[in-house]
Tab-separated table of C-alpha atoms in Angstrom:
chain	number	residue	atom	x	y	z
U	1	MET	CA	-40.624	21.284	-9.743
U	2	THR	CA	-43.891	22.335	-10.856
U	3	GLN	CA	-44.711	24.821	-8.189
U	4	LYS	CA	-42.288	27.551	-7.010
U	5	PRO	CA	-39.979	25.932	-4.461
U	6	VAL	CA	-40.052	27.378	-1.040
U	7	VAL	CA	-36.942	28.968	0.590
U	8	PHE	CA	-36.689	29.697	4.192
U	9	ILE	CA	-33.474	31.805	5.203
U	10	ASP	CA	-32.706	31.061	8.822
U	11	GLY	CA	-30.943	34.194	9.909
U	12	GLU	CA	-32.034	36.533	7.304
U	13	ALA	CA	-31.381	39.498	9.190
U	14	GLY	CA	-27.594	39.390	9.014
U	15	THR	CA	-25.427	40.543	6.276
U	16	THR	CA	-25.146	37.493	4.182
U	17	GLY	CA	-29.098	36.646	4.784
U	18	LEU	CA	-30.315	40.048	3.700
U	19	GLU	CA	-28.126	39.986	0.530
U	20	ILE	CA	-29.374	36.481	-0.361
U	21	ARG	CA	-33.072	37.399	0.269
U	22	GLU	CA	-32.614	40.524	-2.036
U	23	ARG	CA	-31.024	38.275	-4.645
U	24	LEU	CA	-33.719	35.789	-4.505
U	25	ALA	CA	-36.525	38.502	-4.874
U	26	PRO	CA	-36.796	38.331	-8.687
U	27	LEU	CA	-36.434	34.468	-9.135
U	28	PRO	CA	-39.296	32.239	-9.388
U	29	VAL	CA	-39.154	31.105	-5.764
U	30	THR	CA	-41.388	31.627	-2.566
U	31	LEU	CA	-39.890	33.051	0.293
U	32	HIS	CA	-40.977	31.862	3.666
U	33	SER	CA	-40.009	33.907	6.681
U	34	VAL	CA	-40.776	33.684	10.334
U	35	ASP	CA	-42.330	36.893	12.145
U	36	HIS	CA	-39.348	38.973	13.477
U	37	ALA	CA	-40.737	38.600	17.222
U	38	HIS	CA	-40.632	34.624	16.750
U	39	ARG	CA	-37.346	34.544	14.677
U	40	LYS	CA	-35.524	32.710	17.553
U	41	ASP	CA	-38.362	30.537	18.571
U	42	PRO	CA	-37.290	26.935	17.810
U	43	ALA	CA	-40.812	25.860	17.374
U	44	ALA	CA	-41.482	28.715	14.933
U	45	ARG	CA	-38.272	27.918	13.051
U	46	LYS	CA	-38.955	24.187	12.811
U	47	GLU	CA	-42.333	25.037	11.553
U	48	ALA	CA	-40.736	27.122	8.991
U	49	MET	CA	-38.270	24.414	7.775
U	50	GLN	CA	-41.107	21.923	7.582
U	51	ALA	CA	-42.767	24.238	5.089
U	52	ALA	CA	-39.586	24.627	2.944
U	53	ASP	CA	-37.902	22.771	0.006
U	54	LEU	CA	-34.517	24.354	0.903
U	55	VAL	CA	-33.392	26.164	4.137
U	56	VAL	CA	-30.463	28.393	3.930
U	57	LEU	CA	-28.694	28.814	7.090
U	58	CYS	CA	-27.095	32.323	7.862
U	59	LEU	CA	-25.991	31.604	11.241
U	60	PRO	CA	-22.995	31.391	13.697
U	61	ASP	CA	-21.438	27.949	13.671
U	62	ASP	CA	-23.040	26.745	16.705
U	63	ALA	CA	-26.270	27.975	15.874
U	64	SER	CA	-26.088	26.232	12.366
U	65	ARG	CA	-25.232	22.811	14.064
U	66	GLU	CA	-28.341	23.413	16.209
U	67	ALA	CA	-30.593	24.105	13.144
U	68	VAL	CA	-29.322	21.189	11.355
U	69	GLU	CA	-30.098	18.784	14.128
U	70	MET	CA	-33.523	20.571	14.396
U	71	ALA	CA	-34.305	19.865	10.784
U	72	ALA	CA	-33.039	16.117	11.172
U	73	GLU	CA	-35.767	15.642	13.542
U	74	LEU	CA	-38.353	16.219	10.857
U	75	GLY	CA	-37.201	12.892	9.372
U	76	ASP	CA	-38.764	12.442	5.799
U	77	ALA	CA	-40.046	15.912	5.928
U	78	ALA	CA	-36.574	17.427	6.290
U	79	PRO	CA	-35.636	20.119	3.850
U	80	ARG	CA	-32.414	20.471	1.919
U	81	ILE	CA	-29.979	22.513	3.630
U	82	LEU	CA	-27.431	25.116	2.299
U	83	ASP	CA	-25.114	26.356	5.335
U	84	ALA	CA	-23.200	29.690	5.000
U	85	SER	CA	-21.353	29.014	8.278
U	86	THR	CA	-18.075	27.278	8.691
U	87	ALA	CA	-19.441	24.597	10.613
U	88	PHE	CA	-19.755	21.938	8.057
U	89	ARG	CA	-17.284	22.806	5.376
U	90	THR	CA	-15.126	19.871	6.010
U	91	ALA	CA	-17.816	17.538	7.606
U	92	PRO	CA	-18.659	14.059	6.016
U	93	GLY	CA	-21.820	13.762	4.100
U	94	TRP	CA	-21.692	17.560	3.098
U	95	VAL	CA	-20.830	18.501	-0.543
U	96	TYR	CA	-18.744	21.612	-0.722
U	97	GLY	CA	-20.658	24.487	-2.378
U	98	PHE	CA	-17.722	25.477	-4.958
U	99	PRO	CA	-19.209	24.478	-8.323
U	100	GLU	CA	-15.947	25.003	-10.095
U	101	LEU	CA	-13.924	23.054	-7.767
U	102	GLU	CA	-13.549	20.011	-10.071
U	103	ALA	CA	-15.461	18.324	-13.048
U	104	GLY	CA	-18.866	17.059	-11.817
U	105	GLN	CA	-18.736	19.230	-8.482
U	106	ALA	CA	-21.761	21.436	-10.038
U	107	GLU	CA	-23.882	18.239	-10.491
U	108	ALA	CA	-23.032	16.994	-7.139
U	109	ILE	CA	-24.284	20.252	-5.363
U	110	ALA	CA	-27.442	20.052	-7.732
U	111	ILE	CA	-28.547	16.829	-6.001
U	112	ALA	CA	-26.930	17.025	-2.569
U	113	PRO	CA	-29.326	17.073	0.543
U	114	ARG	CA	-26.650	19.188	2.470
U	115	VAL	CA	-24.182	21.753	0.883
U	116	ALA	CA	-21.696	23.885	2.548
U	117	ASN	CA	-21.100	27.257	1.070
U	118	PRO	CA	-17.560	28.275	0.992
U	119	GLY	CA	-15.747	30.701	2.793
U	120	CYS	CA	-14.554	34.132	1.111
U	121	TYR	CA	-10.849	33.548	1.524
U	122	PRO	CA	-10.806	29.887	0.677
U	123	THR	CA	-12.821	30.586	-2.490
U	124	GLY	CA	-9.914	32.518	-3.803
U	125	ALA	CA	-7.040	30.468	-2.369
U	126	ILE	CA	-8.580	26.846	-3.424
U	127	ALA	CA	-9.293	28.368	-6.931
U	128	LEU	CA	-5.599	29.099	-7.412
U	129	LEU	CA	-4.120	26.075	-5.650
U	130	ARG	CA	-6.247	22.950	-6.424
U	131	PRO	CA	-5.497	23.207	-10.310
U	132	LEU	CA	-1.847	23.203	-9.667
U	133	VAL	CA	-2.182	20.254	-7.149
U	134	ASP	CA	-4.203	18.168	-9.651
U	135	ALA	CA	-1.968	18.943	-12.448
U	136	GLY	CA	1.170	17.455	-10.442
U	137	VAL	CA	2.778	21.049	-10.798
U	138	MET	CA	2.509	21.787	-7.165
U	139	ASP	CA	3.457	18.974	-4.710
U	140	ALA	CA	0.741	18.464	-2.088
U	141	ARG	CA	3.322	19.124	0.662
U	142	TYR	CA	4.539	22.628	-0.853
U	143	PRO	CA	4.999	24.997	1.918
U	144	VAL	CA	2.007	27.359	0.911
U	145	CYS	CA	1.919	30.595	2.287
U	146	ILE	CA	-1.310	32.787	1.636
U	147	ASN	CA	-1.941	36.517	2.303
U	148	ALA	CA	-5.416	38.193	1.907
U	149	ILE	CA	-7.180	41.338	2.542
U	150	SER	CA	-10.645	41.669	2.716
U	151	GLY	CA	-13.322	44.508	2.976
U	152	TYR	CA	-14.565	45.332	6.351
U	153	SER	CA	-18.062	44.155	5.671
U	154	GLY	CA	-16.785	40.463	6.122
U	155	GLY	CA	-16.229	41.150	9.694
U	156	GLY	CA	-19.927	41.222	10.642
U	157	ARG	CA	-21.910	43.946	12.138
U	158	SER	CA	-19.639	45.138	14.834
U	159	MET	CA	-16.733	45.745	12.555
U	160	ILE	CA	-18.904	47.391	10.078
U	161	GLU	CA	-20.350	49.843	12.625
U	162	ALA	CA	-16.762	50.439	13.905
U	163	HIS	CA	-15.411	51.200	10.418
U	164	GLU	CA	-18.354	53.205	9.445
U	165	ARG	CA	-18.322	55.207	12.783
U	166	ASP	CA	-14.767	55.643	13.539
U	167	GLY	CA	-13.160	55.750	10.015
U	168	GLY	CA	-10.542	52.710	10.385
U	169	PRO	CA	-8.031	51.419	10.901
U	170	ALA	CA	-6.857	51.721	7.452
U	171	PHE	CA	-5.043	48.356	7.443
U	172	GLU	CA	-5.065	45.719	9.993
U	173	LEU	CA	-3.741	42.125	10.289
U	174	TYR	CA	-5.388	39.628	12.296
U	175	GLY	CA	-5.572	35.819	12.775
U	176	LEU	CA	-1.878	36.151	14.038
U	177	LYS	CA	-1.956	33.024	16.054
U	178	LEU	CA	-2.200	31.261	12.636
U	179	GLU	CA	-5.389	29.422	13.839
U	180	HIS	CA	-7.892	31.059	11.465
U	181	LYS	CA	-11.122	29.083	11.020
U	182	HIS	CA	-10.665	29.029	7.160
U	183	VAL	CA	-7.413	27.023	7.292
U	184	PRO	CA	-8.809	23.626	7.608
U	185	GLU	CA	-11.227	24.297	4.663
U	186	ILE	CA	-8.247	25.503	2.427
U	187	HIS	CA	-6.215	22.590	3.558
U	188	GLN	CA	-8.704	19.944	2.750
U	189	HIS	CA	-10.240	21.325	-0.527
U	190	ALA	CA	-7.005	22.764	-2.205
U	191	GLY	CA	-5.844	19.089	-1.839
U	192	LEU	CA	-2.885	19.930	0.236
U	193	LYS	CA	-1.091	17.571	2.801
U	194	ARG	CA	0.877	20.346	4.731
U	195	ARG	CA	-1.106	22.903	6.537
U	196	PRO	CA	-0.886	26.236	4.788
U	197	VAL	CA	0.169	29.554	6.589
U	198	PHE	CA	-2.483	31.885	6.292
U	199	VAL	CA	-2.465	35.691	7.050
U	200	PRO	CA	-5.625	37.499	6.738
U	201	SER	CA	-6.091	41.393	6.921
U	202	VAL	CA	-8.783	43.814	6.616
U	203	GLY	CA	-8.837	47.269	4.979
U	204	HIS	CA	-10.973	50.321	5.410
U	205	PHE	CA	-13.034	49.737	2.312
U	206	ALA	CA	-16.469	48.082	2.451
U	207	ARG	CA	-16.351	45.288	-0.052
U	208	GLY	CA	-13.643	43.432	-2.303
U	209	MET	CA	-11.058	41.024	-1.579
U	210	ILE	CA	-7.457	39.961	-3.006
U	211	VAL	CA	-5.879	36.581	-2.065
U	212	SER	CA	-2.406	36.523	-3.127
U	213	ILE	CA	-0.015	33.344	-2.934
U	214	PRO	CA	3.836	33.813	-3.412
U	215	LEU	CA	5.621	30.955	-5.144
U	216	HIS	CA	9.202	29.865	-6.059
U	217	LEU	CA	9.070	28.398	-9.604
U	218	ASP	CA	12.005	26.396	-8.799
U	219	ASP	CA	10.250	24.443	-5.977
U	220	LEU	CA	7.384	23.320	-8.199
U	221	ASN	CA	7.553	20.291	-10.314
U	222	GLY	CA	8.548	20.210	-14.060
U	223	ASN	CA	10.704	23.362	-14.406
U	224	VAL	CA	7.544	25.465	-15.036
U	225	SER	CA	7.193	29.010	-16.014
U	226	GLY	CA	4.619	31.559	-15.027
U	227	GLU	CA	2.933	31.156	-18.359
U	228	ASP	CA	2.489	27.316	-17.780
U	229	LEU	CA	0.764	28.277	-14.408
U	230	HIS	CA	-1.394	30.502	-16.419
U	231	ASN	CA	-2.308	27.940	-18.958
U	232	ILE	CA	-3.158	25.407	-16.323
U	233	LEU	CA	-5.736	27.848	-14.599
U	234	GLU	CA	-7.128	28.896	-17.966
U	235	LYS	CA	-7.560	25.237	-19.016
U	236	ARG	CA	-9.324	24.365	-15.721
U	237	TYR	CA	-11.804	27.281	-15.813
U	238	ALA	CA	-12.507	27.411	-19.490
U	239	GLY	CA	-16.313	28.074	-20.017
U	240	GLN	CA	-16.846	28.965	-16.620
U	241	ASP	CA	-19.239	31.998	-16.027
U	242	HIS	CA	-17.990	33.164	-12.654
U	243	VAL	CA	-14.328	32.443	-12.968
U	244	ARG	CA	-12.158	34.059	-15.213
U	245	VAL	CA	-8.187	33.775	-15.629
U	246	LEU	CA	-6.820	37.082	-16.925
U	247	ALA	CA	-3.568	38.486	-17.823
U	248	ALA	CA	-1.108	39.822	-15.283
U	249	GLU	CA	-1.513	43.658	-14.132
U	250	PRO	CA	1.052	46.139	-12.615
U	251	LYS	CA	-1.428	47.174	-9.878
U	252	LEU	CA	-4.678	45.417	-8.341
U	253	SER	CA	-7.584	47.168	-6.476
U	254	ALA	CA	-9.327	44.973	-3.998
U	255	GLU	CA	-12.496	46.947	-4.640
U	256	ALA	CA	-12.658	46.643	-8.375
U	257	LEU	CA	-15.214	43.761	-8.123
U	258	ALA	CA	-17.527	45.058	-5.469
U	259	GLY	CA	-21.053	44.068	-6.164
U	260	SER	CA	-19.963	41.516	-8.707
U	261	ASP	CA	-20.146	37.577	-8.528
U	262	ARG	CA	-17.054	37.155	-10.630
U	263	MET	CA	-13.734	35.939	-9.438
U	264	GLU	CA	-10.548	37.172	-11.465
U	265	LEU	CA	-7.444	34.677	-11.343
U	266	ARG	CA	-3.972	35.809	-12.540
U	267	VAL	CA	-0.434	34.752	-12.386
U	268	HIS	CA	2.127	37.560	-11.888
U	269	ALA	CA	5.664	36.116	-12.878
U	270	ASN	CA	9.225	37.286	-12.798
U	271	THR	CA	11.013	34.969	-15.455
U	272	GLN	CA	14.596	36.087	-14.547
U	273	ASN	CA	14.163	35.535	-10.697
U	274	ARG	CA	11.955	32.411	-11.168
U	275	GLN	CA	9.348	33.852	-9.011
U	276	ALA	CA	5.568	34.102	-9.307
U	277	LEU	CA	2.544	35.540	-7.403
U	278	LEU	CA	-0.776	34.034	-7.814
U	279	THR	CA	-3.809	36.471	-7.057
U	280	ALA	CA	-7.442	35.843	-6.918
U	281	ARG	CA	-9.625	39.044	-6.832
U	282	LEU	CA	-13.527	38.932	-5.640
U	283	ASP	CA	-16.032	40.361	-3.781
U	284	ASN	CA	-16.169	38.955	-0.303
U	285	LEU	CA	-19.885	39.375	-0.145
U	286	GLY	CA	-20.305	38.407	-3.877
U	287	LYS	CA	-18.467	35.235	-5.096
U	288	GLY	CA	-17.207	34.965	-1.458
U	289	ALA	CA	-20.722	34.801	0.239
U	290	SER	CA	-24.086	35.658	-0.819
U	291	GLY	CA	-23.132	35.470	-4.612
U	292	ALA	CA	-21.728	31.980	-4.051
U	293	ALA	CA	-24.985	31.124	-2.279
U	294	LEU	CA	-27.228	32.054	-4.960
U	295	GLN	CA	-24.854	30.090	-7.449
U	296	ASN	CA	-25.767	27.089	-5.278
U	297	ILE	CA	-29.302	27.697	-4.755
U	298	ARG	CA	-29.920	28.042	-8.490
U	299	LEU	CA	-28.177	24.478	-8.934
U	300	MET	CA	-30.120	23.031	-5.926
U	301	LEU	CA	-33.434	24.209	-7.174
U	302	ASP	CA	-32.657	23.877	-10.812
U	303	LEU	CA	-33.247	27.722	-11.484
U	304	ASN	CA	-30.466	28.327	-14.016
U	305	ALA	CA	-32.905	28.858	-16.811
U	306	ALA	CA	-34.741	31.453	-14.753
């Protein structure tokens, strides 16, 4: 592009929208906004979409679906879309916005008209599981169980206000009906043929996340060791700027990567008991949300040299 590309963030007043706007400020883009008094006016939003090269949707699922329909009404003048909601992460015709997913994914994102930004929990889970499934070490029907804890900033404005006002709870399990909206995304993009069990939780800290997946090594293929699993992950993510495969540690703090766009993957193994624990540590608002969005925006607008 010879001129600065125009970006419109629909839903820029929310947590993710505000972070994306702040991160875009130093980049060679023009940010187009709708006057606050008209931010929910369909005509004003449609006009902003028509003026944009890329629309970033930071909206609830139903509102994102309506926005995509609105953009489609523009026909040849329709902008490209990056959606941060859950609405299109498994939808046909949308490219999944996890550049490290597999070879060629970043290139697919760069040219896609519609990209679905990944969820925070799925980013960690898929990063750990997909390489093992692709390598044939983990059968696609392995009974995967995923545990995860996130900072309260991932729960939206009401949860943030409750934690900052009331100071807790210190730890809380949720999604106990085992129908969390991220499960279909993990199921599909991790390459699984059996629905995983996913148990999320939230802690009384603002930012950060750990996703952990316990494994019985004897239930994997090829008599593998923890070192073998580490090597598979290390080979898969070699040369990636945002994903690092590191040595196991005796303790992990979920807050360690707060403010970072990196993700750290580890294999913690007990050789004698033939057990392993896979962990992914990231910032739920970094690589898990606005950081991932910025990574995709850079690809879509060819800004990686900026």
